[in-house]
mmCIF file of C-alpha atoms in Angstrom:
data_model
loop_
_atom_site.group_PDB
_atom_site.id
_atom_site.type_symbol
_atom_site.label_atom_id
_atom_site.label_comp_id
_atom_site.label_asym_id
_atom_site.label_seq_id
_atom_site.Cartn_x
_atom_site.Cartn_y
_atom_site.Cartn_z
ATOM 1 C CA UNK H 1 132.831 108.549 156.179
ATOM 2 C CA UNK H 2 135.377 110.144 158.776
ATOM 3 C CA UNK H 3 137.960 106.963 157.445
ATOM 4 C CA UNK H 4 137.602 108.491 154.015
ATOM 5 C CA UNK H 5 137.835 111.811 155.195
ATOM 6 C CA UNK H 6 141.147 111.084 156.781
ATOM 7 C CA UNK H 7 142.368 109.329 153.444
ATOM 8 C CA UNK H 8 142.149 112.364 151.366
ATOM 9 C CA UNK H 9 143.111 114.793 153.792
ATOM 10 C CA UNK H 10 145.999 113.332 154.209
ATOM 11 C CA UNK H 11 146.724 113.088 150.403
ATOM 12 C CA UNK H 12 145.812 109.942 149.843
ATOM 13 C CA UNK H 13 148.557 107.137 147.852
ATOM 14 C CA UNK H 14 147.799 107.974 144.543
ATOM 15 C CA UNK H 15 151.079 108.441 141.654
ATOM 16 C CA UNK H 16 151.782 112.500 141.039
ATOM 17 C CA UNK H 17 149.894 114.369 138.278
ATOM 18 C CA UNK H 18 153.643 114.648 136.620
ATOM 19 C CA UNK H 19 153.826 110.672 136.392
ATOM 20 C CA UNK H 20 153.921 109.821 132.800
ATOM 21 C CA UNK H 21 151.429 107.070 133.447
ATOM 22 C CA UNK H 22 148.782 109.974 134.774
ATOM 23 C CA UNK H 23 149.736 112.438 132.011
ATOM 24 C CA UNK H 24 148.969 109.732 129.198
ATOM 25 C CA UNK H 25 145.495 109.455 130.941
ATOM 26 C CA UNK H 26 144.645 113.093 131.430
ATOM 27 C CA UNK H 27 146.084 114.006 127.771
ATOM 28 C CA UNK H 28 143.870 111.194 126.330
ATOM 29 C CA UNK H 29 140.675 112.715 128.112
ATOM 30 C CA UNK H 30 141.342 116.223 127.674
ATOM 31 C CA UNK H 31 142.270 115.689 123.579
ATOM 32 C CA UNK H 32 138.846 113.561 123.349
ATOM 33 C CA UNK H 33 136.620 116.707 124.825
ATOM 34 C CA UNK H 34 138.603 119.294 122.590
ATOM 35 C CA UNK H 35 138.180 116.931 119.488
ATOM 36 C CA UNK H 36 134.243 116.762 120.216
ATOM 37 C CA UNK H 37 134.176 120.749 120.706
ATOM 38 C CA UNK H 38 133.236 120.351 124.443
ATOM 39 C CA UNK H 39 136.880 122.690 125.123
ATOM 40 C CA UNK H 40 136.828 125.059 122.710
ATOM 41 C CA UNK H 41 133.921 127.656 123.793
ATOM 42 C CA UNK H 42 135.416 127.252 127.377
ATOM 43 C CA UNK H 43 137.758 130.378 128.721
ATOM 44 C CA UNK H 44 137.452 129.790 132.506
ATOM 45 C CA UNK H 45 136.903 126.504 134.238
ATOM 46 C CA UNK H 46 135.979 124.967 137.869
ATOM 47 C CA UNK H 47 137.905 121.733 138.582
ATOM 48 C CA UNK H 48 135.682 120.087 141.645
ATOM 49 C CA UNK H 49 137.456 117.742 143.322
ATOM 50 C CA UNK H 50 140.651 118.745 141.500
ATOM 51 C CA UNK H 51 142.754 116.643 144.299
ATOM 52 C CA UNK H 52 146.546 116.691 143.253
ATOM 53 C CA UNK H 53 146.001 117.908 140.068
ATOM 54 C CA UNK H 54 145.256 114.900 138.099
ATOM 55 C CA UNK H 55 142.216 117.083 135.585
ATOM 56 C CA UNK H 56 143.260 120.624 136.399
ATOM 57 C CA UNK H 57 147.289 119.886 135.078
ATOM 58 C CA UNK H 58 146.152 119.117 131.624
ATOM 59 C CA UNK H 59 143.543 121.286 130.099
ATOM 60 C CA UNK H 60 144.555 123.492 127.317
ATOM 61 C CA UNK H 61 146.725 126.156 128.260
ATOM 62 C CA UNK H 62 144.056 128.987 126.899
ATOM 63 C CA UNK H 63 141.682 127.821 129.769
ATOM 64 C CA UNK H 64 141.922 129.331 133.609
ATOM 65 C CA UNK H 65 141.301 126.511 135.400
ATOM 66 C CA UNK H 66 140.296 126.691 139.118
ATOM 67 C CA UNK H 67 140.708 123.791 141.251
ATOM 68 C CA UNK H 68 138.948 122.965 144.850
ATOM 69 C CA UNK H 69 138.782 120.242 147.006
ATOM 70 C CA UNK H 70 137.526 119.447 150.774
ATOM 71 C CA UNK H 71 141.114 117.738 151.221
ATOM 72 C CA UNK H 72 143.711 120.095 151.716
ATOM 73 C CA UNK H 73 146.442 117.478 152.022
ATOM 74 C CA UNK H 74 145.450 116.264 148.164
ATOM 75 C CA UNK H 75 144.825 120.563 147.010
ATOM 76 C CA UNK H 76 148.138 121.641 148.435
ATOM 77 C CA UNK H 77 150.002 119.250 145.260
ATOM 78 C CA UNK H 78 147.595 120.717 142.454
ATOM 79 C CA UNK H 79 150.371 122.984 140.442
ATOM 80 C CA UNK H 80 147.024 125.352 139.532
ATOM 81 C CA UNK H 81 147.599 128.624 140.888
ATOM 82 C CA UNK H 82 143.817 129.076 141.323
ATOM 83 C CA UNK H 83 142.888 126.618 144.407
ATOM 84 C CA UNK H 84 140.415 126.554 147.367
ATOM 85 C CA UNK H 85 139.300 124.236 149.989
ATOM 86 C CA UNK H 86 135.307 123.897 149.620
ATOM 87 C CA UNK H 87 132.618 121.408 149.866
ATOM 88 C CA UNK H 88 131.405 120.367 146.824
ATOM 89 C CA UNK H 89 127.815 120.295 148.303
ATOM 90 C CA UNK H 90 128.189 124.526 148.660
ATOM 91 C CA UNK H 91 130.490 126.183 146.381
ATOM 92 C CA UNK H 92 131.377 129.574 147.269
ATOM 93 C CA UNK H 93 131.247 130.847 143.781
ATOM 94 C CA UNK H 94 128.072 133.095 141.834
ATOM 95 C CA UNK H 95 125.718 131.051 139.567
ATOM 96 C CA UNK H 96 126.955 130.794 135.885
ATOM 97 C CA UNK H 97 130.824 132.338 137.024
ATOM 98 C CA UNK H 98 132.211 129.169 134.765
ATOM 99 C CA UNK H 99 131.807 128.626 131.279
ATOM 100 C CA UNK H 100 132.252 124.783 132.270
ATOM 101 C CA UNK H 101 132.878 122.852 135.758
ATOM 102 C CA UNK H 102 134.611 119.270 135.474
ATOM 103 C CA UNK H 103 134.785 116.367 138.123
ATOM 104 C CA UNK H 104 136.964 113.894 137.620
ATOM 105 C CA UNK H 105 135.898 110.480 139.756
ATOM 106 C CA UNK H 106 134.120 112.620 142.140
ATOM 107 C CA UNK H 107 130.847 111.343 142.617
ATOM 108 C CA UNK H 108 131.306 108.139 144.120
ATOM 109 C CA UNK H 109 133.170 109.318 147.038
ATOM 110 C CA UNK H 110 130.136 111.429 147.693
ATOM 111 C CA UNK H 111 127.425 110.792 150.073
ATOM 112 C CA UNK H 112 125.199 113.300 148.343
ATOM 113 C CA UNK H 113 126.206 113.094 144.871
ATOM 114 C CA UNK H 114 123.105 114.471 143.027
ATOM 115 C CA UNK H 115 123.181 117.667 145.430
ATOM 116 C CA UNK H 116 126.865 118.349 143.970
ATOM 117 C CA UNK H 117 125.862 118.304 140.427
ATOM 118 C CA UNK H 118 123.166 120.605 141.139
ATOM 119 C CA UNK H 119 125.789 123.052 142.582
ATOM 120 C CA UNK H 120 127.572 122.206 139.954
ATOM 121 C CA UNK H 121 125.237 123.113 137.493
ATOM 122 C CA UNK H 122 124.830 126.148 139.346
ATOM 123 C CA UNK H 123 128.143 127.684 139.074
ATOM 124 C CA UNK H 124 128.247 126.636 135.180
ATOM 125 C CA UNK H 125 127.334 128.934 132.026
ATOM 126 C CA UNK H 126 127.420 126.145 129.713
ATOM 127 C CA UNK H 127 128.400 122.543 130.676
ATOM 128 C CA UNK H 128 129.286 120.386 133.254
ATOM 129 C CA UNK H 129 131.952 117.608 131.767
ATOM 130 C CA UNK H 130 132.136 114.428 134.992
ATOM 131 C CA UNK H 131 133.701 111.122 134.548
ATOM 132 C CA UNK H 132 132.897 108.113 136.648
ATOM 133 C CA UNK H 133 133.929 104.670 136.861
ATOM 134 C CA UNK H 134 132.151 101.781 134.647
ATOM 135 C CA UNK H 135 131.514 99.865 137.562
ATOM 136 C CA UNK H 136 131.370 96.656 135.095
ATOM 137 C CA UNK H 137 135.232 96.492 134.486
ATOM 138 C CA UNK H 138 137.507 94.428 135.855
ATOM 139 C CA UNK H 139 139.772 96.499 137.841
ATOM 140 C CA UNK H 140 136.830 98.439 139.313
ATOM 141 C CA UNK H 141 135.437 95.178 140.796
ATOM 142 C CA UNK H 142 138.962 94.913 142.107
ATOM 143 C CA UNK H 143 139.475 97.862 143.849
ATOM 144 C CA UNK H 144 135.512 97.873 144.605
ATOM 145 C CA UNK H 145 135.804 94.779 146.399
ATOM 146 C CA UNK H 146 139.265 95.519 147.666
ATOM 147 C CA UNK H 147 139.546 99.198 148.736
ATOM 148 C CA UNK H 148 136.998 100.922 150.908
ATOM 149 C CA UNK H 149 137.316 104.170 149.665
ATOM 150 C CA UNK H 150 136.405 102.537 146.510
ATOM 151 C CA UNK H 151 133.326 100.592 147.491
ATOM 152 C CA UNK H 152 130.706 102.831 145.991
ATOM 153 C CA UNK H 153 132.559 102.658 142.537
ATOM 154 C CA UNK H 154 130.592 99.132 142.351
ATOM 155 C CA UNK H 155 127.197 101.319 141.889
ATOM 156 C CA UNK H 156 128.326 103.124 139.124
ATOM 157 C CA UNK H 157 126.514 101.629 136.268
ATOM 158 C CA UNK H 158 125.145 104.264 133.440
ATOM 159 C CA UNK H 159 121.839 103.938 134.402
ATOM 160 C CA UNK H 160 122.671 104.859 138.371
ATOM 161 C CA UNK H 161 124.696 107.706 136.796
ATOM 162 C CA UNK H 162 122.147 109.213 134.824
ATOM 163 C CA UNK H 163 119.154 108.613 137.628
ATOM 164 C CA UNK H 164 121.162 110.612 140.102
ATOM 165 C CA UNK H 165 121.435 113.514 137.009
ATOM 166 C CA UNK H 166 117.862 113.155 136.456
ATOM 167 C CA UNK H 167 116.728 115.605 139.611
ATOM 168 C CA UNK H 168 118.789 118.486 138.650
ATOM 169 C CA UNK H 169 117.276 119.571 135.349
ATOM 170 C CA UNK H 170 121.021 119.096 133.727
ATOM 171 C CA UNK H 171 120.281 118.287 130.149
ATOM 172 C CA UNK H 172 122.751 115.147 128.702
ATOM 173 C CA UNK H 173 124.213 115.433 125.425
ATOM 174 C CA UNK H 174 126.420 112.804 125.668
ATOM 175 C CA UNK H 175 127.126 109.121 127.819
ATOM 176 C CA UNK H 176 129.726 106.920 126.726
ATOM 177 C CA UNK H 177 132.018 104.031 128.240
ATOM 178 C CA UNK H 178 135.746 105.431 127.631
ATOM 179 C CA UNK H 179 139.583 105.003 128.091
ATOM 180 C CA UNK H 180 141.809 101.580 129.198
ATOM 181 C CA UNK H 181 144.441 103.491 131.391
ATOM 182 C CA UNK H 182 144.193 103.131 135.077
ATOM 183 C CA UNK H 183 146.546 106.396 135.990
ATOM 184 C CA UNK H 184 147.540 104.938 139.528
ATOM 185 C CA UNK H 185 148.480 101.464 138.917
ATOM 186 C CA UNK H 186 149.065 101.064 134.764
ATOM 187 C CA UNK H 187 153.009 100.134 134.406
ATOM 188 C CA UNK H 188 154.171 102.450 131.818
ATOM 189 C CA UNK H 189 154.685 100.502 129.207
ATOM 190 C CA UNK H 190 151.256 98.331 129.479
ATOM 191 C CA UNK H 191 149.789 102.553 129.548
ATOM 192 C CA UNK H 192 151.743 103.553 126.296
ATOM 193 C CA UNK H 193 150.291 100.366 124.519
ATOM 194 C CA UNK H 194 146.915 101.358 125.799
ATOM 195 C CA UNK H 195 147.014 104.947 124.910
ATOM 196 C CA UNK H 196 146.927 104.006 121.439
ATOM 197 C CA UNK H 197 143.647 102.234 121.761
ATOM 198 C CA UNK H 198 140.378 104.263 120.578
ATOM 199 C CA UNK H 199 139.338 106.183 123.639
ATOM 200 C CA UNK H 200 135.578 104.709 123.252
ATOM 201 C CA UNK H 201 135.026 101.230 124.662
ATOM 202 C CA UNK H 202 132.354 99.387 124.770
ATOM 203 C CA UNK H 203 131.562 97.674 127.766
ATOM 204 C CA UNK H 204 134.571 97.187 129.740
ATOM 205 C CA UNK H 205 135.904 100.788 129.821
ATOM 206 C CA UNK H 206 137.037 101.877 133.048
ATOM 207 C CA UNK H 207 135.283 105.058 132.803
ATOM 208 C CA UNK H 208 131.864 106.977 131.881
ATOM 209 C CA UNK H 209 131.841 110.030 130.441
ATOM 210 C CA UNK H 210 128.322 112.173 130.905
ATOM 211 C CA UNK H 211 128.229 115.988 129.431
ATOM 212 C CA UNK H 212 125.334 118.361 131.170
ATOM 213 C CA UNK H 213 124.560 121.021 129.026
ATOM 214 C CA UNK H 214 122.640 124.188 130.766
#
C-alpha cells in the first residue's frame, strides 16, 4: 500500500472542500442525518479520515468537530481548527470522548477496515455515522476498474459492509443506498440538477450509508 500511502500524503487530486460541487454533496449528507435526528443529540464529533475537509467543513455549526487523518499533506487543507495526524487502527483518544465519530469513504482504503470501526466504536458515546461506496454504480466500476487507489471500492456491496461490522458488536440502525453527486468529478451544473433528486436511491446510488449505535 506504500503507492497509496504516497497518494494521500501528498494530498491527493481531489476538488477543495470550498468547491461548490463538494459543498452541494456534503450539505446534502449532513441535512439527511440532521433530518433523521442522527445530528441533533451530537455536541462533539471525531471526523476519521477527515482528509481536506470534505465531512468535517459542513456539519452544523453547534457541533466541535475534530478531524484526523494518517495523511498530513490531505489534514493540513481541513479548515477545522481541531486536527491530528493518527492511524485510524489506534486513536489516541479515551473510550466514549465523542458523542458520534463519522468516516466519510474511509473504509475501502483500509487494509484492516473492521479493526477501525472497532476503534471507532471505541472512542464513540453514541453512534458511529460511515459512508461507503455502492460498489454496483456506474462510476464506481469506473474508477474501480480505472484508479488503483480505488480498486477495493469494487467490494463494497451492503452485505461486505455489514459482514466486516458484524465482529465489533456495533449495533445497525440504519443501511441505505444514497446520493447521485460525485463531489470530485460532477460538473456543476449536472450536481445542481442532481441535488434536487431524493437523497435515497435504490440501487445505483453511489453511496451506502450504515449508522452503529453503541
Amino acid at each position: 500500500m506504500t503507492d497509496e500511502h504516497d497518494f494521500w500524503d501528498a494530498g491527493g487530486i481531489y476538488r477543495p472542500p470550498t468547491h461548490p460541487v463538494v459543498e452541494l454533496f456534503a450539505r446534502q449528507r449532513t441535512a439527511y442525518l440532521s433530518a433523521r435526528g442522527l445530528l441533533g443529540d451530537v455536541r462533539s464529533l471525531l471526523d476519521v479520515g477527515a482528509g481536506s475537509g470534505f465531512s468535517s467543513s459542513y456539519y452544523p455549526a453547534a457541533i466541535r468537530v475534530a478531524a484526523c487523518d494518517y495523511a498530513p499533506g490531505m489534514l493540513v487543507s481541513n479548515p477545522v481548527r481541531d486536527r491530528l495526524v493518527c492511524s485510524a487502527y489506534a486513536l489516541p483518544f479515551s473510550d466514549s470522548q465523542f458523542d458520534a465519530v463519522s468516516c466519510w469513504e474511509l473504509l475501502h482504503h483500509l487494509d484492516e477496515p473492521t479493526t477501525a470501526i472497532r476503534e471507532m466504536l471505541r472512542v464513540a458515546r453514541r453512534r458511529v455515522i460511515i459512508f461507503e461506496p455502492n460498489r454496483v454504480n456506474p462510476g464506481h466500476i469506473w474508477l474501480g476498474l480505472t484508479r488503483k487507489n480505488e480498486r477495493r471500492c469494487l467490494r463494497f456491496s451492503p452485505r461486505y459492509l455489514r459482514r466486516l461490522v458484524e465482529p465489533t458488536g456495533g449495533r445497525i440502525t440504519q443501511h441505505i443506498r444514497c446520493g447521485l453527486l460525485f463531489p470530485n468529478i460532477t460538473p456543476l451544473p449536472v450536481a445542481r440538477w442532481l441535488a434536487r433528486a431524493p437523497f435515497r436511491v435504490p440501487l445505483i446510488a453511489i453511496s451506502q450509508l450504515l449508522i452503529l449505535e453503541k
